Short mmCIF file of C-alpha atoms (C1' of nucleotides) in Angstrom, two decimals:
data_model
loop_
_atom_site.label_atom_id
_atom_site.label_comp_id
_atom_site.label_asym_id
_atom_site.label_seq_id
_atom_site.Cartn_x
_atom_site.Cartn_y
_atom_site.Cartn_z
CA UNK L 1 -0.01 0.12 -0.43
CA UNK L 2 1.34 3.19 -0.64
CA UNK L 3 0.77 6.20 1.43
CA UNK L 4 -0.43 9.14 0.35
CA UNK L 5 2.11 11.82 2.60
CA UNK L 6 -0.67 14.77 2.63
CA UNK L 7 -2.65 13.06 5.13
CA UNK L 8 -1.74 10.54 8.25
CA UNK L 9 -0.69 6.94 7.76
CA UNK L 10 -3.04 5.88 10.46
CA UNK L 11 -6.26 7.96 8.64
CA UNK L 12 -5.42 5.49 6.18
CA UNK L 13 -4.03 2.43 7.81
CA UNK L 14 -7.63 2.66 9.42
CA UNK L 15 -9.96 3.60 6.70
CA UNK L 16 -8.27 0.32 4.46
CA UNK L 17 -8.82 -2.07 7.55
CA UNK L 18 -12.72 -0.89 7.77
CA UNK L 19 -12.95 -1.41 4.19
CA UNK L 20 -11.54 -4.98 4.17
CA UNK L 21 -14.31 -5.16 6.81
CA UNK L 22 -16.91 -4.00 5.68
CA UNK L 23 -16.07 -6.23 2.12
CA UNK L 24 -16.00 -9.29 4.79
CA UNK L 25 -12.71 -9.04 4.10
CA UNK L 26 -11.79 -9.40 7.96
CA UNK L 27 -14.49 -11.33 9.41
CA UNK L 28 -16.71 -10.50 11.88
CA UNK L 29 -14.38 -11.29 15.45
CA UNK L 30 -11.98 -12.60 13.83
CA UNK L 31 -7.75 -11.34 14.74
CA UNK L 32 -6.09 -8.41 13.48
CA UNK L 33 -2.19 -8.55 12.85
CA UNK L 34 -0.75 -8.38 15.41
CA UNK L 35 0.70 -4.32 16.23
CA UNK L 36 4.04 -5.73 15.52
CA UNK L 37 2.97 -7.86 12.70
CA UNK L 38 0.54 -4.52 11.25
CA UNK L 39 3.43 -2.38 11.72
CA UNK L 40 5.76 -4.35 9.60
CA UNK L 41 2.98 -5.53 6.92
CA UNK L 42 2.36 -2.08 5.98
CA UNK L 43 6.22 -0.52 7.18
CA UNK L 44 5.08 1.53 9.90
CA UNK L 45 6.00 1.94 13.66
CA UNK L 46 4.97 -0.48 16.27
CA UNK L 47 3.55 3.12 17.60
CA UNK L 48 1.60 3.45 14.68
CA UNK L 49 0.01 0.55 14.50
CA UNK L 50 -1.03 0.85 17.57
CA UNK L 51 -2.53 4.64 18.00
CA UNK L 52 -4.58 2.79 14.79
CA UNK L 53 -6.16 0.07 17.04
CA UNK L 54 -6.85 2.41 19.88
CA UNK L 55 -8.93 4.55 17.15
CA UNK L 56 -10.17 1.33 16.09
CA UNK L 57 -11.78 0.34 19.29
CA UNK L 58 -13.11 4.24 20.18
CA UNK L 59 -15.54 3.43 18.05
CA UNK L 60 -16.55 0.15 18.49
CA UNK L 61 -15.51 -1.66 15.76
CA UNK L 62 -12.98 -3.45 17.15
CA UNK L 63 -11.89 -4.90 20.87
CA UNK L 64 -8.86 -6.17 22.81
CA UNK L 65 -8.06 -9.62 25.45
CA UNK L 66 -5.19 -9.01 26.87
CA UNK L 67 -2.02 -11.08 25.92
CA UNK L 68 -4.85 -12.14 23.24
CA UNK L 69 -4.89 -9.50 20.99
CA UNK L 70 -7.10 -7.22 18.66
CA UNK L 71 -9.92 -9.01 17.05
CA UNK L 72 -13.36 -7.14 15.20
CA UNK L 73 -16.09 -6.55 16.83
CA UNK L 74 -19.32 -9.22 16.22
CA UNK L 75 -21.28 -6.65 16.63
CA UNK L 76 -23.18 -6.73 13.07
CA UNK L 77 -24.77 -3.11 13.19
CA UNK L 78 -20.92 -2.31 13.05
CA UNK L 79 -20.09 -2.81 9.43
CA UNK L 80 -23.52 -1.39 8.06
CA UNK L 81 -22.64 1.69 10.78
CA UNK L 82 -19.40 1.59 8.98
CA UNK L 83 -20.87 2.10 5.45
CA UNK L 84 -22.91 4.60 6.24
CA UNK L 85 -20.86 6.88 7.86
CA UNK L 86 -18.10 6.04 4.77
CA UNK L 87 -20.61 7.00 2.04
CA UNK L 88 -22.18 9.53 4.87
CA UNK L 89 -19.30 11.36 5.24
CA UNK L 90 -18.88 10.93 1.17
CA UNK L 91 -21.88 12.56 0.45
CA UNK L 92 -21.83 15.15 2.28
CA UNK L 93 -18.67 17.10 1.12
CA UNK L 94 -19.60 16.12 -2.21
CA UNK L 95 -23.42 17.71 -2.45
CA UNK L 96 -22.71 19.98 -0.55
CA UNK L 97 -19.18 21.16 -2.20
CA UNK L 98 -21.04 21.76 -5.88
CA UNK L 99 -24.46 23.10 -4.27
CA UNK L 100 -21.34 25.78 -3.07
CA UNK L 101 -20.04 26.41 -6.28
CA UNK L 102 -23.10 26.70 -8.26
CA UNK L 103 -24.49 22.95 -9.23
CA UNK L 104 -27.73 22.29 -9.39
CA UNK L 105 -28.59 18.03 -8.16
CA UNK L 106 -29.14 17.84 -12.22
CA UNK L 107 -26.21 19.25 -13.39
CA UNK L 108 -24.85 17.10 -11.06
CA UNK L 109 -26.17 14.34 -11.83
CA UNK L 110 -25.26 14.41 -15.86
CA UNK L 111 -22.43 15.06 -15.03
CA UNK L 112 -21.75 12.15 -12.41
CA UNK L 113 -22.50 10.26 -15.19
CA UNK L 114 -20.69 11.28 -17.58
CA UNK L 115 -17.32 11.11 -15.75
CA UNK L 116 -18.62 6.97 -14.66
CA UNK L 117 -18.47 5.99 -17.82
CA UNK N 1 -17.54 32.32 8.52
CA UNK N 2 -16.76 29.44 11.39
CA UNK N 3 -13.49 27.56 10.49
CA UNK N 4 -13.05 24.02 11.21
CA UNK N 5 -9.95 23.98 13.24
CA UNK N 6 -9.14 20.67 11.80
CA UNK N 7 -8.15 22.14 8.73
CA UNK N 8 -5.65 25.01 7.74
CA UNK N 9 -7.71 28.58 7.97
CA UNK N 10 -5.55 29.67 4.60
CA UNK N 11 -7.37 26.51 2.89
CA UNK N 12 -11.08 27.82 3.94
CA UNK N 13 -10.32 31.02 3.38
CA UNK N 14 -8.69 30.73 -0.44
CA UNK N 15 -12.36 28.75 -1.05
CA UNK N 16 -14.85 31.43 0.29
CA UNK N 17 -12.63 34.03 -1.93
CA UNK N 18 -13.17 31.93 -5.26
CA UNK N 19 -16.19 30.73 -3.97
CA UNK N 20 -17.25 34.40 -4.11
CA UNK N 21 -15.61 34.78 -7.22
CA UNK N 22 -17.36 32.05 -9.61
CA UNK N 23 -20.93 32.99 -7.81
CA UNK N 24 -20.22 36.46 -9.39
CA UNK N 25 -20.66 37.83 -5.51
CA UNK N 26 -16.91 39.47 -6.30
CA UNK N 27 -15.87 40.65 -9.78
CA UNK N 28 -13.00 40.23 -12.08
CA UNK N 29 -11.12 42.82 -11.52
CA UNK N 30 -12.69 44.14 -8.41
CA UNK N 31 -10.14 44.78 -6.01
CA UNK N 32 -10.11 42.40 -2.91
CA UNK N 33 -9.97 44.32 0.79
CA UNK N 34 -5.86 45.07 2.19
CA UNK N 35 -4.02 42.47 3.51
CA UNK N 36 -5.50 43.55 6.95
CA UNK N 37 -8.57 44.21 6.49
CA UNK N 38 -9.32 40.52 5.11
CA UNK N 39 -7.51 39.31 8.58
CA UNK N 40 -9.66 42.16 10.57
CA UNK N 41 -13.24 40.19 8.54
CA UNK N 42 -11.91 37.08 8.95
CA UNK N 43 -10.44 36.94 12.02
CA UNK N 44 -7.44 35.75 11.55
CA UNK N 45 -3.77 36.90 11.50
CA UNK N 46 -2.10 38.84 9.83
CA UNK N 47 0.55 36.40 8.71
CA UNK N 48 -2.33 33.71 7.53
CA UNK N 49 -3.73 36.43 4.96
CA UNK N 50 -0.96 37.32 2.96
CA UNK N 51 -0.97 33.44 2.64
CA UNK N 52 -3.60 33.58 1.02
CA UNK N 53 -2.85 36.04 -1.27
CA UNK N 54 0.20 35.33 -1.43
CA UNK N 55 -1.00 31.58 -2.76
CA UNK N 56 -4.27 32.44 -5.45
CA UNK N 57 -1.37 34.83 -7.18
CA UNK N 58 -0.14 32.18 -7.73
CA UNK N 59 -3.02 30.10 -8.56
CA UNK N 60 -2.93 33.34 -11.28
CA UNK N 61 -6.65 33.97 -9.73
CA UNK N 62 -5.42 37.90 -7.96
CA UNK N 63 -2.33 40.36 -8.75
CA UNK N 64 -0.66 42.00 -6.69
CA UNK N 65 -0.44 46.41 -7.84
CA UNK N 66 2.80 47.79 -5.53
CA UNK N 67 0.45 50.68 -3.52
CA UNK N 68 -2.78 49.68 -4.47
CA UNK N 69 -3.44 47.02 -3.35
CA UNK N 70 -4.16 43.16 -4.63
CA UNK N 71 -7.06 42.96 -7.95
CA UNK N 72 -9.48 39.55 -8.87
CA UNK N 73 -7.60 38.32 -12.58
CA UNK N 74 -9.81 40.44 -15.74
CA UNK N 75 -8.75 37.22 -16.84
CA UNK N 76 -13.28 35.09 -17.54
CA UNK N 77 -10.92 32.42 -18.95
CA UNK N 78 -10.33 32.41 -14.96
CA UNK N 79 -13.96 31.61 -13.49
CA UNK N 80 -14.65 28.23 -16.55
CA UNK N 81 -10.55 26.97 -14.66
CA UNK N 82 -11.49 27.80 -11.65
CA UNK N 83 -15.27 26.25 -11.14
CA UNK N 84 -13.53 23.13 -13.06
CA UNK N 85 -10.84 23.35 -10.11
CA UNK N 86 -12.92 22.80 -7.58
CA UNK N 87 -15.79 20.74 -9.19
CA UNK N 88 -13.10 17.76 -10.23
CA UNK N 89 -11.67 17.26 -7.23
CA UNK N 90 -15.54 17.08 -4.91
CA UNK N 91 -15.96 14.31 -8.12
CA UNK N 92 -12.83 12.48 -7.77
CA UNK N 93 -12.93 12.03 -4.91
CA UNK N 94 -16.69 10.76 -4.43
CA UNK N 95 -16.38 8.67 -7.08
CA UNK N 96 -13.09 6.59 -5.75
CA UNK N 97 -14.13 6.54 -2.78
CA UNK N 98 -17.57 5.25 -3.14
CA UNK N 99 -16.30 2.84 -5.94
CA UNK N 100 -13.54 1.60 -2.60
CA UNK N 101 -16.80 0.89 -0.61
CA UNK N 102 -17.69 -1.05 -3.27
CA UNK N 103 -21.05 0.90 -4.75
CA UNK N 104 -22.07 0.32 -8.08
CA UNK N 105 -22.17 3.58 -10.39
CA UNK N 106 -25.80 2.58 -10.41
CA UNK N 107 -26.76 2.63 -6.33
CA UNK N 108 -24.94 6.07 -6.11
CA UNK N 109 -26.49 7.44 -8.99
CA UNK N 110 -29.92 6.23 -7.16
CA UNK N 111 -28.20 6.95 -3.66
CA UNK N 112 -28.18 10.50 -4.66
CA UNK N 113 -30.98 11.14 -6.12
CA UNK N 114 -32.55 10.08 -3.11
CA UNK N 115 -30.54 12.62 -1.20
CA UNK N 116 -30.72 15.76 -3.18
CA UNK N 117 -34.90 15.53 -1.63
CA UNK E 1 -18.63 -13.95 34.46
CA UNK E 2 -18.01 -11.18 32.48
CA UNK E 3 -14.21 -9.71 32.54
CA UNK E 4 -13.74 -6.86 32.24
CA UNK E 5 -10.26 -6.42 29.25
CA UNK E 6 -9.06 -3.40 30.93
CA UNK E 7 -8.45 -5.07 34.37
CA UNK E 8 -6.58 -8.43 34.16
CA UNK E 9 -8.01 -10.44 34.49
CA UNK E 10 -5.76 -12.69 37.47
CA UNK E 11 -7.44 -9.65 39.43
CA UNK E 12 -11.00 -10.43 38.36
CA UNK E 13 -11.12 -13.35 39.95
CA UNK E 14 -9.26 -12.82 42.99
CA UNK E 15 -12.09 -10.68 43.92
CA UNK E 16 -14.12 -13.02 42.85
CA UNK E 17 -13.64 -15.68 45.38
CA UNK E 18 -12.27 -14.10 47.71
CA UNK E 19 -15.79 -12.64 47.89
CA UNK E 20 -17.46 -15.80 47.59
CA UNK E 21 -15.08 -17.37 51.05
CA UNK E 22 -16.38 -13.76 52.90
CA UNK E 23 -20.19 -14.53 51.88
CA UNK E 24 -19.65 -18.89 52.86
CA UNK E 25 -20.31 -19.63 49.83
CA UNK E 26 -16.59 -22.06 49.33
CA UNK E 27 -16.51 -22.65 53.30
CA UNK E 28 -13.74 -22.45 55.44
CA UNK E 29 -10.92 -25.30 54.48
CA UNK E 30 -12.61 -26.03 51.36
CA UNK E 31 -10.93 -27.34 49.08
CA UNK E 32 -10.00 -25.23 45.76
CA UNK E 33 -10.77 -26.84 42.27
CA UNK E 34 -7.44 -28.13 40.39
CA UNK E 35 -5.82 -24.34 38.46
CA UNK E 36 -7.16 -27.27 35.42
CA UNK E 37 -10.51 -26.99 36.31
CA UNK E 38 -10.60 -23.07 37.65
CA UNK E 39 -9.60 -22.08 34.04
CA UNK E 40 -12.21 -24.22 32.42
CA UNK E 41 -14.95 -22.75 34.97
CA UNK E 42 -13.42 -19.07 35.00
CA UNK E 43 -12.39 -19.35 30.84
CA UNK E 44 -9.30 -18.36 31.41
CA UNK E 45 -5.84 -19.92 30.28
CA UNK E 46 -4.34 -21.83 32.56
CA UNK E 47 -1.46 -19.49 33.14
CA UNK E 48 -3.01 -17.63 34.35
CA UNK E 49 -4.93 -20.35 37.12
CA UNK E 50 -1.58 -20.69 38.59
CA UNK E 51 -0.75 -17.09 38.96
CA UNK E 52 -4.45 -16.42 40.37
CA UNK E 53 -3.71 -19.73 43.43
CA UNK E 54 -0.05 -18.41 43.52
CA UNK E 55 -1.18 -14.94 44.87
CA UNK E 56 -4.14 -16.10 47.46
CA UNK E 57 -1.48 -18.18 49.22
CA UNK E 58 0.99 -15.50 49.04
CA UNK E 59 -2.01 -13.44 50.98
CA UNK E 60 -2.11 -16.23 53.10
CA UNK E 61 -6.06 -17.00 51.64
CA UNK E 62 -5.19 -20.76 50.58
CA UNK E 63 -2.67 -23.27 51.20
CA UNK E 64 -1.74 -26.03 49.14
CA UNK E 65 -1.40 -29.91 49.60
CA UNK E 66 1.17 -31.42 48.01
CA UNK E 67 -0.84 -34.08 45.44
CA UNK E 68 -3.90 -33.53 47.62
CA UNK E 69 -4.38 -29.84 45.36
CA UNK E 70 -5.44 -26.44 47.00
CA UNK E 71 -7.21 -25.15 50.19
CA UNK E 72 -8.73 -22.55 51.25
CA UNK E 73 -7.36 -21.56 54.50
CA UNK E 74 -9.20 -22.79 57.98
CA UNK E 75 -8.35 -18.96 60.02
CA UNK E 76 -10.99 -17.41 60.49
CA UNK E 77 -9.49 -14.20 61.77
CA UNK E 78 -8.88 -13.93 57.90
CA UNK E 79 -12.62 -13.61 57.09
CA UNK E 80 -12.22 -10.48 58.91
CA UNK E 81 -8.90 -9.37 57.09
CA UNK E 82 -10.48 -9.62 54.63
CA UNK E 83 -13.08 -7.48 54.11
CA UNK E 84 -11.67 -5.06 56.11
CA UNK E 85 -9.06 -4.98 53.44
CA UNK E 86 -11.91 -4.96 51.06
CA UNK E 87 -13.44 -1.61 52.16
CA UNK E 88 -10.74 -0.54 53.38
CA UNK E 89 -10.19 -0.09 49.68
CA UNK E 90 -13.61 1.44 48.39
CA UNK E 91 -13.48 3.34 51.50
CA UNK E 92 -10.50 4.53 51.18
CA UNK E 93 -10.65 5.68 46.81
CA UNK E 94 -14.35 6.93 47.35
CA UNK E 95 -13.53 9.15 50.58
CA UNK E 96 -9.88 10.84 49.00
CA UNK E 97 -12.13 11.59 45.24
CA UNK E 98 -14.70 13.40 46.89
CA UNK E 99 -12.90 14.82 48.45
CA UNK E 100 -10.58 15.99 45.62
CA UNK E 101 -13.44 16.97 43.38
CA UNK E 102 -15.04 19.15 46.70
CA UNK E 103 -16.95 17.73 47.96
CA UNK E 104 -18.14 17.58 51.53
CA UNK E 105 -19.65 14.98 54.48
CA UNK E 106 -22.80 16.97 54.12
CA UNK E 107 -23.40 16.37 50.68
CA UNK E 108 -21.99 12.91 50.63
CA UNK E 109 -24.41 11.23 53.39
CA UNK E 110 -26.93 12.88 51.74
CA UNK E 111 -25.62 11.68 47.66
CA UNK E 112 -25.29 8.69 49.63
CA UNK E 113 -28.13 8.82 50.86
CA UNK E 114 -30.09 9.17 47.64
CA UNK E 115 -28.33 7.08 45.41
CA UNK E 116 -29.20 3.53 47.98
CA UNK E 117 -33.04 4.70 46.56
CA UNK K 1 2.66 16.07 41.41
CA UNK K 2 2.86 13.42 42.44
CA UNK K 3 2.61 9.74 39.90
CA UNK K 4 1.23 6.31 41.78
CA UNK K 5 3.07 4.48 39.46
CA UNK K 6 0.47 2.05 39.50
CA UNK K 7 -2.27 4.14 36.95
CA UNK K 8 -1.36 5.73 33.28
CA UNK K 9 0.45 9.20 34.09
CA UNK K 10 -1.84 10.56 30.97
CA UNK K 11 -5.07 8.53 33.37
CA UNK K 12 -3.65 11.24 35.89
CA UNK K 13 -2.79 14.15 35.01
CA UNK K 14 -5.31 14.31 32.78
CA UNK K 15 -8.16 13.42 36.12
CA UNK K 16 -5.30 16.57 37.16
CA UNK K 17 -6.76 19.00 35.02
CA UNK K 18 -10.76 17.74 35.12
CA UNK K 19 -10.31 18.81 38.93
CA UNK K 20 -8.65 22.00 38.38
CA UNK K 21 -10.88 22.96 35.37
CA UNK K 22 -14.16 22.51 37.83
CA UNK K 23 -12.74 23.89 40.95
CA UNK K 24 -12.85 27.12 38.61
CA UNK K 25 -8.94 27.19 39.17
CA UNK K 26 -8.98 26.69 35.46
CA UNK K 27 -12.15 28.57 33.25
CA UNK K 28 -13.89 28.45 30.47
CA UNK K 29 -12.00 29.05 26.89
CA UNK K 30 -9.01 29.66 28.98
CA UNK K 31 -5.29 28.54 27.20
CA UNK K 32 -4.50 25.71 28.55
CA UNK K 33 -0.14 25.35 28.72
CA UNK K 34 1.40 24.52 25.76
CA UNK K 35 2.11 20.40 25.52
CA UNK K 36 6.08 21.78 26.22
CA UNK K 37 4.88 23.35 28.85
CA UNK K 38 2.68 21.08 30.80
CA UNK K 39 5.99 18.19 29.35
CA UNK K 40 8.23 20.53 31.57
CA UNK K 41 5.20 21.09 34.32
CA UNK K 42 4.47 17.42 35.36
CA UNK K 43 7.89 16.13 34.26
CA UNK K 44 6.45 13.89 31.57
CA UNK K 45 7.29 13.47 27.86
CA UNK K 46 5.55 15.90 25.58
CA UNK K 47 4.14 13.18 24.06
CA UNK K 48 2.51 12.04 27.06
CA UNK K 49 0.99 15.28 26.40
CA UNK K 50 0.45 15.50 23.88
CA UNK K 51 -1.74 12.53 23.97
CA UNK K 52 -3.59 14.19 27.34
CA UNK K 53 -4.44 16.94 25.21
CA UNK K 54 -6.15 14.77 22.48
CA UNK K 55 -8.24 12.49 25.09
CA UNK K 56 -9.27 15.72 26.77
CA UNK K 57 -10.79 16.96 22.63
CA UNK K 58 -11.76 13.30 21.99
CA UNK K 59 -13.94 14.51 25.03
CA UNK K 60 -14.90 17.27 24.46
CA UNK K 61 -13.54 18.99 27.21
CA UNK K 62 -10.84 20.65 25.48
CA UNK K 63 -10.22 22.14 21.54
CA UNK K 64 -7.54 23.59 19.86
CA UNK K 65 -6.89 26.21 17.86
CA UNK K 66 -3.72 25.31 14.89
CA UNK K 67 -0.76 27.70 16.08
CA UNK K 68 -2.30 28.59 18.55
CA UNK K 69 -2.69 25.85 21.04
CA UNK K 70 -5.30 24.61 23.39
CA UNK K 71 -8.19 25.54 25.11
CA UNK K 72 -11.35 24.95 27.45
CA UNK K 73 -14.53 24.38 26.64
CA UNK K 74 -16.64 27.33 26.30
CA UNK K 75 -19.74 24.72 27.07
CA UNK K 76 -21.04 25.82 31.04
CA UNK K 77 -22.85 22.81 30.19
CA UNK K 78 -19.51 20.68 30.27
CA UNK K 79 -18.13 21.53 33.98
CA UNK K 80 -21.61 20.26 35.96
CA UNK K 81 -21.00 17.12 33.32
CA UNK K 82 -17.76 16.42 34.36
CA UNK K 83 -18.10 16.61 38.01
CA UNK K 84 -20.94 13.98 37.70
CA UNK K 85 -18.88 11.69 35.39
CA UNK K 86 -16.26 12.23 37.48
CA UNK K 87 -18.65 11.64 41.14
CA UNK K 88 -20.79 9.12 39.60
CA UNK K 89 -18.11 6.25 39.00
CA UNK K 90 -17.19 7.06 42.72
CA UNK K 91 -20.15 6.08 43.78
CA UNK K 92 -21.19 3.19 41.24
CA UNK K 93 -17.70 1.03 42.64
CA UNK K 94 -18.01 1.82 45.86
CA UNK K 95 -21.86 0.95 46.11
CA UNK K 96 -21.23 -1.94 43.73
CA UNK K 97 -18.39 -3.32 45.74
CA UNK K 98 -19.90 -2.61 49.06
CA UNK K 99 -22.41 -4.87 47.43
CA UNK K 100 -20.52 -6.83 46.98
CA UNK K 101 -19.06 -7.79 50.42
CA UNK K 102 -22.29 -7.99 52.19
CA UNK K 103 -22.88 -4.63 53.08
CA UNK K 104 -26.39 -3.04 53.38
CA UNK K 105 -27.30 0.43 53.32
CA UNK K 106 -26.70 1.63 57.03
CA UNK K 107 -24.15 -0.20 58.02
CA UNK K 108 -21.76 1.72 54.97
CA UNK K 109 -23.75 4.51 55.92
CA UNK K 110 -22.88 4.13 59.37
CA UNK K 111 -19.03 3.10 58.63
CA UNK K 112 -18.98 6.16 57.01
CA UNK K 113 -19.93 8.94 59.66
CA UNK K 114 -16.94 7.01 61.54
CA UNK K 115 -14.36 6.87 58.51
CA UNK K 116 -15.21 11.10 58.06
CA UNK K 117 -13.93 12.31 61.71
"C1'" DG A 1 5.84 28.94 19.41
"C1'" DT A 2 2.36 26.28 18.84
"C1'" DG A 3 0.33 21.25 18.11
"C1'" DG A 4 0.84 16.91 14.68
"C1'" DT A 5 2.37 12.79 13.41
"C1'" DC A 6 6.14 9.26 13.10
"C1'" DT A 7 9.91 6.79 14.13
"C1'" DA A 8 12.69 4.49 17.35
"C1'" DG A 9 13.50 1.72 20.58
"C1'" DA A 10 12.46 0.20 25.48
"C1'" DC A 11 10.46 -1.69 30.26
"C1'" DC A 12 6.82 -3.33 31.41
"C1'" DA A 13 1.46 -6.28 32.79
"C1'" DC A 14 -0.82 -9.76 31.28
"C1'" DT A 15 -1.36 -15.08 28.75
"C1'" DG C 1 3.81 -13.54 21.87
"C1'" DT C 2 0.38 -9.32 23.07
"C1'" DG C 3 -0.63 -4.95 23.73
"C1'" DG C 4 -0.04 -0.98 27.09
"C1'" DT C 5 2.90 3.55 27.95
"C1'" DC C 6 6.83 6.18 28.13
"C1'" DT C 7 11.05 8.77 26.53
"C1'" DA C 8 13.77 11.40 23.38
"C1'" DG C 9 13.72 13.25 19.46
"C1'" DA C 10 12.47 14.69 14.75
"C1'" DC C 11 10.69 16.60 11.50
"C1'" DC C 12 6.33 19.37 9.83
"C1'" DA C 13 2.98 22.35 8.28
"C1'" DC C 14 0.79 26.42 11.06
"C1'" DC C 15 0.19 31.09 13.04
#
DNA sequence: GTGGTCTAGACCACT
DNA sequence: GTGGTCTAGACCACC
């Protein structure tokens, strides 16, 4: 994975993990790599791993068992929440931004159709 | 104007000025406030004002006449460019993001229709 | 029993056993489960069981007979000691904490009365 | 300030700051010391300061202005929340614990009266 | 000067 | 082996 040096690494990795979860590449309840392994995988410092897992835990996406490791929550509801959080953010940003620069619904949709080709 | 303290103030002000220009609230060739006035208007640090004008000038959106102040370019072409730059950024971010979290074109457009209501 | 993963499991189990003892659910002189059984009961690692018994023994609450197992002390005095140790800890923590955040005796007792309803 | 080496420094400092706020020693909206200064005051590492402010921000107790510093929230409501959070935690822990080891309301209040002398 | 991020590396407690 | 905490020190963007 290549990092965009304009946005914090930990943010990018968190996003990456969230996407892996909602795509089912990482199952609910599954063990996540140890902090050290995550550091190796993404070529980051173990401290950064630790920060990543801490944030995920705070969002209720993972939890940790002392001495055992970090695990994905088993709460199915979370899956939906994550997906919504991610898409919601994209929609809001997009729609609000387009309004701000003066585009109406119809124009936006027409342009979107073109862009998607 | 309220700032989101997570994103640089100068970025937010630049965006604000660009939007005012493409909406015609600030006309082509029109004089922009002095750095000091800009600082007062937005309640920002004068250093930040000067950074803002420096960036706007670099993008060809404004130019300065020594002793007279800073003016918006008279180049109409710029208007279109700004609009495109802003919308381009929004589209890329949106489309790329939606792909990443697994939404296809049709779903996106359907959801967008709903959101716009 | 559900564990709070923020506090060491062995601490939680030790507390649980102490409470069982002072409540008489486990009698003085009674045999405690083998390390292996304890591990099964609490769904913990056998290593953790052995740590638990080691600590209990150190506090004089249990003792081991080689080849026979671990037993609760027969010393009645211990019962009182345990109870005091536990309640002492609770009182100190509570009173000190309430002082720190600025509550006086009378307020504390009044609030306590309310909470108990 | 002396630290209890059994509980994380950042937790203790956070508590200390919260108490200073609810006691009015630090006013609402007031600037907190810079991360570096906090580190000097408490004799901790600047990284630890940074962690402390991050947590406070997450709890809505402080906010940060880039390049300017960290400030206490101006929301009066927060004051009450903090006080409640702190006292609530103490009460719950105390009452639940005393119940667990078999003390009834009257005994508890009587003992508390004695302890307070 | 101010916070934000990251690396490096250490030590500890828990399982 | 696993996470949690802390120190040390660096670099950066922002104001």
